[in-house]
JSON list of C-alpha atoms in Angstrom, two decimals:
[
{"chain": "S", "resi": 280, "resn": "MET", "atom": "CA", "xyz": [0.67, 0.05, 0.31]},
{"chain": "S", "resi": 281, "resn": "THR", "atom": "CA", "xyz": [1.66, 3.17, -0.78]},
{"chain": "S", "resi": 282, "resn": "GLU", "atom": "CA", "xyz": [0.65, 6.78, 1.34]},
{"chain": "S", "resi": 283, "resn": "THR", "atom": "CA", "xyz": [-0.08, 9.74, -0.49]},
{"chain": "S", "resi": 284, "resn": "ARG", "atom": "CA", "xyz": [1.39, 12.52, 1.36]},
{"chain": "S", "resi": 285, "resn": "ALA", "atom": "CA", "xyz": [-1.18, 14.86, 3.06]},
{"chain": "S", "resi": 286, "resn": "THR", "atom": "CA", "xyz": [-1.16, 18.14, 1.30]},
{"chain": "S", "resi": 287, "resn": "LYS", "atom": "CA", "xyz": [-4.93, 19.15, 1.48]},
{"chain": "S", "resi": 288, "resn": "VAL", "atom": "CA", "xyz": [-6.68, 21.46, 4.77]},
{"chain": "S", "resi": 289, "resn": "ALA", "atom": "CA", "xyz": [-9.81, 21.44, 5.30]},
{"chain": "S", "resi": 290, "resn": "ILE", "atom": "CA", "xyz": [-11.80, 23.92, 6.74]},
{"chain": "S", "resi": 291, "resn": "VAL", "atom": "CA", "xyz": [-14.99, 22.49, 9.06]},
{"chain": "S", "resi": 292, "resn": "THR", "atom": "CA", "xyz": [-17.32, 24.68, 10.56]},
{"chain": "S", "resi": 293, "resn": "GLU", "atom": "CA", "xyz": [-20.21, 25.80, 11.55]},
{"chain": "S", "resi": 294, "resn": "THR", "atom": "CA", "xyz": [-20.21, 29.42, 10.93]},
{"chain": "S", "resi": 295, "resn": "ASP", "atom": "CA", "xyz": [-20.49, 31.26, 7.49]},
{"chain": "S", "resi": 296, "resn": "ILE", "atom": "CA", "xyz": [-17.31, 29.67, 5.54]},
{"chain": "S", "resi": 297, "resn": "ASN", "atom": "CA", "xyz": [-17.08, 33.81, 3.91]},
{"chain": "S", "resi": 298, "resn": "ILE", "atom": "CA", "xyz": [-15.15, 34.32, 7.83]},
{"chain": "S", "resi": 299, "resn": "PHE", "atom": "CA", "xyz": [-12.48, 31.94, 6.82]},
{"chain": "S", "resi": 300, "resn": "GLN", "atom": "CA", "xyz": [-12.41, 34.01, 3.50]},
{"chain": "S", "resi": 301, "resn": "ASP", "atom": "CA", "xyz": [-8.75, 35.28, 4.64]},
{"chain": "S", "resi": 302, "resn": "CYS", "atom": "CA", "xyz": [-7.34, 31.76, 5.56]},
{"chain": "S", "resi": 303, "resn": "THR", "atom": "CA", "xyz": [-8.42, 29.97, 2.24]},
{"chain": "S", "resi": 304, "resn": "GLU", "atom": "CA", "xyz": [-6.31, 33.05, 0.15]},
{"chain": "S", "resi": 305, "resn": "LEU", "atom": "CA", "xyz": [-3.34, 33.11, 2.40]},
{"chain": "S", "resi": 306, "resn": "LEU", "atom": "CA", "xyz": [-3.95, 29.49, 2.64]},
{"chain": "S", "resi": 307, "resn": "ASN", "atom": "CA", "xyz": [-3.68, 29.59, -1.70]},
{"chain": "S", "resi": 308, "resn": "GLU", "atom": "CA", "xyz": [-0.84, 31.69, -1.62]},
{"chain": "S", "resi": 309, "resn": "PHE", "atom": "CA", "xyz": [0.94, 28.67, -0.64]},
{"chain": "S", "resi": 310, "resn": "ASP", "atom": "CA", "xyz": [-0.15, 26.22, -3.77]},
{"chain": "S", "resi": 311, "resn": "VAL", "atom": "CA", "xyz": [-2.58, 24.91, -0.85]},
{"chain": "S", "resi": 312, "resn": "GLU", "atom": "CA", "xyz": [-5.50, 22.75, -1.93]},
{"chain": "S", "resi": 313, "resn": "VAL", "atom": "CA", "xyz": [-8.56, 23.51, 0.80]},
{"chain": "S", "resi": 314, "resn": "LEU", "atom": "CA", "xyz": [-11.34, 21.55, 1.00]},
{"chain": "S", "resi": 315, "resn": "ILE", "atom": "CA", "xyz": [-14.64, 23.63, 2.19]},
{"chain": "S", "resi": 316, "resn": "ASN", "atom": "CA", "xyz": [-17.81, 21.90, 4.92]},
{"chain": "S", "resi": 317, "resn": "SER", "atom": "CA", "xyz": [-19.79, 24.78, 6.11]},
{"chain": "S", "resi": 318, "resn": "ASN", "atom": "CA", "xyz": [-23.59, 25.47, 8.00]},
{"chain": "S", "resi": 319, "resn": "LEU", "atom": "CA", "xyz": [-23.08, 21.73, 9.23]},
{"chain": "S", "resi": 320, "resn": "ASP", "atom": "CA", "xyz": [-27.08, 20.66, 9.77]},
{"chain": "S", "resi": 321, "resn": "ALA", "atom": "CA", "xyz": [-25.20, 18.86, 12.53]},
{"chain": "S", "resi": 322, "resn": "SER", "atom": "CA", "xyz": [-22.67, 17.32, 14.64]},
{"chain": "S", "resi": 323, "resn": "LYS", "atom": "CA", "xyz": [-22.88, 14.27, 12.89]},
{"chain": "S", "resi": 324, "resn": "ASP", "atom": "CA", "xyz": [-22.23, 15.44, 9.17]},
{"chain": "S", "resi": 325, "resn": "ALA", "atom": "CA", "xyz": [-19.87, 17.26, 10.42]},
{"chain": "S", "resi": 326, "resn": "VAL", "atom": "CA", "xyz": [-18.01, 14.09, 12.18]},
{"chain": "S", "resi": 327, "resn": "GLU", "atom": "CA", "xyz": [-18.78, 11.76, 9.44]},
{"chain": "S", "resi": 328, "resn": "TYR", "atom": "CA", "xyz": [-17.29, 14.71, 7.39]},
{"chain": "S", "resi": 329, "resn": "VAL", "atom": "CA", "xyz": [-13.82, 14.56, 9.36]},
{"chain": "S", "resi": 330, "resn": "GLN", "atom": "CA", "xyz": [-13.44, 10.51, 9.70]},
{"chain": "S", "resi": 331, "resn": "ASN", "atom": "CA", "xyz": [-12.73, 10.42, 5.38]},
{"chain": "S", "resi": 332, "resn": "ALA", "atom": "CA", "xyz": [-10.56, 13.47, 5.54]},
{"chain": "S", "resi": 333, "resn": "GLU", "atom": "CA", "xyz": [-7.20, 11.70, 6.03]},
{"chain": "S", "resi": 334, "resn": "SER", "atom": "CA", "xyz": [-8.35, 9.28, 2.58]},
{"chain": "S", "resi": 335, "resn": "GLU", "atom": "CA", "xyz": [-8.97, 12.79, 0.81]},
{"chain": "S", "resi": 336, "resn": "GLY", "atom": "CA", "xyz": [-5.32, 13.95, 1.45]},
{"chain": "S", "resi": 337, "resn": "VAL", "atom": "CA", "xyz": [-6.13, 15.93, 4.17]},
{"chain": "S", "resi": 338, "resn": "GLY", "atom": "CA", "xyz": [-3.54, 16.84, 6.07]},
{"chain": "S", "resi": 339, "resn": "VAL", "atom": "CA", "xyz": [-4.45, 19.65, 8.99]},
{"chain": "S", "resi": 340, "resn": "ILE", "atom": "CA", "xyz": [-7.76, 20.57, 9.34]},
{"chain": "S", "resi": 341, "resn": "VAL", "atom": "CA", "xyz": [-9.32, 23.99, 11.04]},
{"chain": "S", "resi": 342, "resn": "ALA", "atom": "CA", "xyz": [-12.33, 24.35, 12.47]},
{"chain": "S", "resi": 343, "resn": "GLY", "atom": "CA", "xyz": [-14.06, 26.76, 12.96]},
{"chain": "S", "resi": 344, "resn": "TYR", "atom": "CA", "xyz": [-16.70, 27.98, 15.68]},
{"chain": "S", "resi": 345, "resn": "LYS", "atom": "CA", "xyz": [-18.59, 30.66, 17.79]},
{"chain": "S", "resi": 346, "resn": "LYS", "atom": "CA", "xyz": [-21.21, 27.90, 19.56]},
{"chain": "S", "resi": 347, "resn": "GLY", "atom": "CA", "xyz": [-20.72, 27.13, 23.19]},
{"chain": "S", "resi": 348, "resn": "SER", "atom": "CA", "xyz": [-19.64, 24.18, 22.53]},
{"chain": "S", "resi": 349, "resn": "ASN", "atom": "CA", "xyz": [-16.34, 21.74, 22.12]},
{"chain": "S", "resi": 350, "resn": "PHE", "atom": "CA", "xyz": [-15.94, 21.98, 18.46]},
{"chain": "S", "resi": 351, "resn": "ALA", "atom": "CA", "xyz": [-13.16, 21.33, 17.40]},
{"chain": "S", "resi": 352, "resn": "GLU", "atom": "CA", "xyz": [-12.93, 18.82, 20.21]},
{"chain": "S", "resi": 353, "resn": "SER", "atom": "CA", "xyz": [-15.17, 16.83, 19.40]},
{"chain": "S", "resi": 354, "resn": "LEU", "atom": "CA", "xyz": [-13.85, 16.29, 15.34]},
{"chain": "S", "resi": 355, "resn": "ALA", "atom": "CA", "xyz": [-10.28, 15.81, 16.94]},
{"chain": "S", "resi": 356, "resn": "LYS", "atom": "CA", "xyz": [-11.91, 12.67, 19.54]},
{"chain": "S", "resi": 357, "resn": "VAL", "atom": "CA", "xyz": [-12.13, 10.59, 15.65]},
{"chain": "S", "resi": 358, "resn": "THR", "atom": "CA", "xyz": [-9.36, 12.46, 13.60]},
{"chain": "S", "resi": 359, "resn": "ASN", "atom": "CA", "xyz": [-5.75, 11.50, 14.07]},
{"chain": "S", "resi": 360, "resn": "ILE", "atom": "CA", "xyz": [-5.23, 14.37, 11.27]},
{"chain": "S", "resi": 361, "resn": "PRO", "atom": "CA", "xyz": [-4.18, 17.55, 13.40]},
{"chain": "S", "resi": 362, "resn": "VAL", "atom": "CA", "xyz": [-6.84, 20.23, 14.10]},
{"chain": "S", "resi": 363, "resn": "ILE", "atom": "CA", "xyz": [-6.69, 24.00, 14.79]},
{"chain": "S", "resi": 364, "resn": "ALA", "atom": "CA", "xyz": [-9.88, 25.73, 16.90]},
{"chain": "S", "resi": 365, "resn": "VAL", "atom": "CA", "xyz": [-10.76, 29.10, 15.56]},
{"chain": "S", "resi": 366, "resn": "PRO", "atom": "CA", "xyz": [-13.29, 30.42, 18.14]},
{"chain": "S", "resi": 367, "resn": "ILE", "atom": "CA", "xyz": [-15.50, 32.52, 15.86]},
{"chain": "S", "resi": 368, "resn": "LYS", "atom": "CA", "xyz": [-16.57, 36.26, 18.45]},
{"chain": "S", "resi": 369, "resn": "GLN", "atom": "CA", "xyz": [-20.45, 36.84, 18.44]},
{"chain": "S", "resi": 370, "resn": "GLU", "atom": "CA", "xyz": [-21.63, 40.32, 17.93]},
{"chain": "S", "resi": 371, "resn": "ASN", "atom": "CA", "xyz": [-22.48, 40.62, 21.53]},
{"chain": "S", "resi": 372, "resn": "ASP", "atom": "CA", "xyz": [-19.33, 38.31, 22.54]},
{"chain": "S", "resi": 373, "resn": "LYS", "atom": "CA", "xyz": [-15.82, 38.74, 22.22]},
{"chain": "S", "resi": 374, "resn": "GLY", "atom": "CA", "xyz": [-15.87, 35.33, 22.33]},
{"chain": "S", "resi": 375, "resn": "LEU", "atom": "CA", "xyz": [-13.62, 34.94, 25.12]},
{"chain": "S", "resi": 376, "resn": "ASP", "atom": "CA", "xyz": [-15.88, 32.06, 26.37]},
{"chain": "S", "resi": 377, "resn": "LEU", "atom": "CA", "xyz": [-15.72, 30.05, 23.36]},
{"chain": "S", "resi": 378, "resn": "LEU", "atom": "CA", "xyz": [-11.29, 30.40, 23.90]},
{"chain": "S", "resi": 379, "resn": "SER", "atom": "CA", "xyz": [-11.67, 29.69, 27.11]},
{"chain": "S", "resi": 380, "resn": "SER", "atom": "CA", "xyz": [-13.03, 26.43, 26.83]},
{"chain": "S", "resi": 381, "resn": "MET", "atom": "CA", "xyz": [-11.14, 24.92, 24.26]},
{"chain": "S", "resi": 382, "resn": "LEU", "atom": "CA", "xyz": [-8.15, 25.67, 25.71]},
{"chain": "S", "resi": 383, "resn": "ASN", "atom": "CA", "xyz": [-9.12, 23.85, 28.74]},
{"chain": "S", "resi": 384, "resn": "GLY", "atom": "CA", "xyz": [-10.20, 21.07, 26.71]},
{"chain": "S", "resi": 385, "resn": "GLU", "atom": "CA", "xyz": [-10.42, 17.39, 27.70]},
{"chain": "S", "resi": 386, "resn": "GLU", "atom": "CA", "xyz": [-6.46, 16.08, 28.09]},
{"chain": "S", "resi": 387, "resn": "SER", "atom": "CA", "xyz": [-5.84, 13.46, 25.63]},
{"chain": "S", "resi": 388, "resn": "VAL", "atom": "CA", "xyz": [-7.99, 15.14, 22.72]},
{"chain": "S", "resi": 389, "resn": "PRO", "atom": "CA", "xyz": [-4.75, 17.79, 21.52]},
{"chain": "S", "resi": 390, "resn": "VAL", "atom": "CA", "xyz": [-6.58, 20.89, 19.99]},
{"chain": "S", "resi": 391, "resn": "ALA", "atom": "CA", "xyz": [-3.85, 23.61, 17.92]},
{"chain": "S", "resi": 392, "resn": "THR", "atom": "CA", "xyz": [-6.03, 26.69, 19.61]},
{"chain": "S", "resi": 393, "resn": "VAL", "atom": "CA", "xyz": [-6.11, 29.75, 17.42]},
{"chain": "S", "resi": 394, "resn": "ALA", "atom": "CA", "xyz": [-6.80, 33.14, 18.66]},
{"chain": "S", "resi": 395, "resn": "VAL", "atom": "CA", "xyz": [-10.50, 34.55, 18.39]},
{"chain": "S", "resi": 396, "resn": "ASN", "atom": "CA", "xyz": [-10.55, 35.39, 14.63]},
{"chain": "S", "resi": 397, "resn": "GLY", "atom": "CA", "xyz": [-7.38, 34.53, 14.44]},
{"chain": "S", "resi": 398, "resn": "ILE", "atom": "CA", "xyz": [-7.79, 32.76, 10.79]},
{"chain": "S", "resi": 399, "resn": "LYS", "atom": "CA", "xyz": [-4.93, 33.55, 9.34]},
{"chain": "S", "resi": 400, "resn": "ASN", "atom": "CA", "xyz": [-2.67, 32.47, 12.31]},
{"chain": "S", "resi": 401, "resn": "ALA", "atom": "CA", "xyz": [-4.80, 29.13, 11.24]},
{"chain": "S", "resi": 402, "resn": "ALA", "atom": "CA", "xyz": [-3.50, 29.02, 8.44]},
{"chain": "S", "resi": 403, "resn": "LEU", "atom": "CA", "xyz": [-0.58, 29.43, 9.08]},
{"chain": "S", "resi": 404, "resn": "LEU", "atom": "CA", "xyz": [-0.20, 26.67, 11.45]},
{"chain": "S", "resi": 405, "resn": "ALA", "atom": "CA", "xyz": [-1.73, 24.55, 8.63]},
{"chain": "S", "resi": 406, "resn": "VAL", "atom": "CA", "xyz": [0.78, 25.62, 6.33]},
{"chain": "S", "resi": 407, "resn": "GLN", "atom": "CA", "xyz": [3.77, 24.86, 9.02]},
{"chain": "S", "resi": 408, "resn": "ILE", "atom": "CA", "xyz": [2.17, 21.27, 9.97]},
{"chain": "S", "resi": 409, "resn": "LEU", "atom": "CA", "xyz": [1.71, 20.44, 6.55]},
{"chain": "S", "resi": 410, "resn": "SER", "atom": "CA", "xyz": [5.75, 21.90, 6.03]},
{"chain": "S", "resi": 411, "resn": "THR", "atom": "CA", "xyz": [7.50, 19.16, 8.35]},
{"chain": "S", "resi": 412, "resn": "SER", "atom": "CA", "xyz": [6.25, 16.71, 5.16]},
{"chain": "S", "resi": 413, "resn": "CYS", "atom": "CA", "xyz": [7.07, 19.19, 3.11]},
{"chain": "S", "resi": 414, "resn": "ARG", "atom": "CA", "xyz": [10.38, 20.96, 1.75]},
{"chain": "S", "resi": 415, "resn": "GLU", "atom": "CA", "xyz": [8.74, 23.00, -0.83]},
{"chain": "S", "resi": 416, "resn": "LEU", "atom": "CA", "xyz": [6.36, 24.09, 1.79]},
{"chain": "S", "resi": 417, "resn": "ARG", "atom": "CA", "xyz": [9.31, 24.55, 4.39]},
{"chain": "S", "resi": 418, "resn": "GLU", "atom": "CA", "xyz": [10.95, 27.10, 0.86]},
{"chain": "S", "resi": 419, "resn": "LYS", "atom": "CA", "xyz": [7.40, 28.50, 0.32]},
{"chain": "S", "resi": 420, "resn": "MET", "atom": "CA", "xyz": [7.05, 29.10, 4.95]},
{"chain": "S", "resi": 421, "resn": "LYS", "atom": "CA", "xyz": [11.04, 30.70, 5.43]},
{"chain": "S", "resi": 422, "resn": "ASN", "atom": "CA", "xyz": [10.51, 33.11, 1.75]},
{"chain": "S", "resi": 423, "resn": "TYR", "atom": "CA", "xyz": [6.97, 33.97, 3.94]},
{"chain": "S", "resi": 424, "resn": "LYS", "atom": "CA", "xyz": [8.37, 34.58, 6.94]},
{"chain": "S", "resi": 425, "resn": "ASN", "atom": "CA", "xyz": [12.12, 36.26, 5.01]},
{"chain": "S", "resi": 426, "resn": "ASP", "atom": "CA", "xyz": [9.54, 38.70, 4.14]},
{"chain": "S", "resi": 427, "resn": "LEU", "atom": "CA", "xyz": [7.31, 39.50, 7.02]},
{"chain": "S", "resi": 428, "resn": "LYS", "atom": "CA", "xyz": [10.81, 40.36, 8.72]},
{"chain": "S", "resi": 429, "resn": "GLU", "atom": "CA", "xyz": [12.34, 42.21, 5.85]},
{"chain": "S", "resi": 430, "resn": "MET", "atom": "CA", "xyz": [8.75, 44.62, 5.63]},
{"chain": "S", "resi": 431, "resn": "VAL", "atom": "CA", "xyz": [8.68, 44.92, 9.82]},
{"chain": "S", "resi": 432, "resn": "GLU", "atom": "CA", "xyz": [12.74, 45.97, 8.89]},
{"chain": "S", "resi": 433, "resn": "GLU", "atom": "CA", "xyz": [11.74, 48.71, 6.17]},
{"chain": "S", "resi": 434, "resn": "ARG", "atom": "CA", "xyz": [9.22, 49.90, 8.61]},
{"chain": "S", "resi": 435, "resn": "ASP", "atom": "CA", "xyz": [10.62, 50.40, 11.69]},
{"chain": "S", "resi": 436, "resn": "LYS", "atom": "CA", "xyz": [13.97, 52.13, 9.36]},
{"chain": "S", "resi": 437, "resn": "LEU", "atom": "CA", "xyz": [10.84, 54.43, 7.60]},
{"chain": "S", "resi": 438, "resn": "LEU", "atom": "CA", "xyz": [10.04, 55.46, 11.33]},
{"chain": "S", "resi": 439, "resn": "ARG", "atom": "CA", "xyz": [13.55, 56.66, 12.56]},
{"chain": "S", "resi": 440, "resn": "GLN", "atom": "CA", "xyz": [14.14, 57.98, 10.08]},
{"chain": "S", "resi": 441, "resn": "GLN", "atom": "CA", "xyz": [10.50, 59.83, 10.29]},
{"chain": "S", "resi": 442, "resn": "TYR", "atom": "CA", "xyz": [11.10, 60.07, 14.19]},
{"chain": "S", "resi": 443, "resn": "GLU", "atom": "CA", "xyz": [15.26, 62.26, 13.40]},
{"chain": "S", "resi": 444, "resn": "ALA", "atom": "CA", "xyz": [13.59, 64.23, 10.87]},
{"chain": "S", "resi": 445, "resn": "LYS", "atom": "CA", "xyz": [11.35, 66.48, 14.44]}
]
């Protein structure tokens, strides 16, 4: 039996997928294929989807949620694929209850958790996880981080020039 390298990211969310546009765009910049399953009728549908994700070549699952349940944790229980939780802020809530709920998840059910609405960080973490078995992604991540470093250095240089001009 030949094993295929998992290079896809599945976004599984109980909320509007449009919230994940930045995530999908960033993953696309790294040429990572994105599979999407959103607005699920029931957690049962999400569990079934996740159970089949490995056979579809999925290497990381990004789980977005904005209800009080441990949505990402329930998915992590039924797969060996790494799960990244993204708590989504609701209009009248800062999302801190969701974040706390995920951070205090069940022992022996590992879930990586990013900040509330940390959609871009979820994408970057997914790429880093995938890059452990893909040299091409490792190089792309290295270049991405170098570009960020150069951007910060340029901003610092401009700020220093503005300060010194006063």
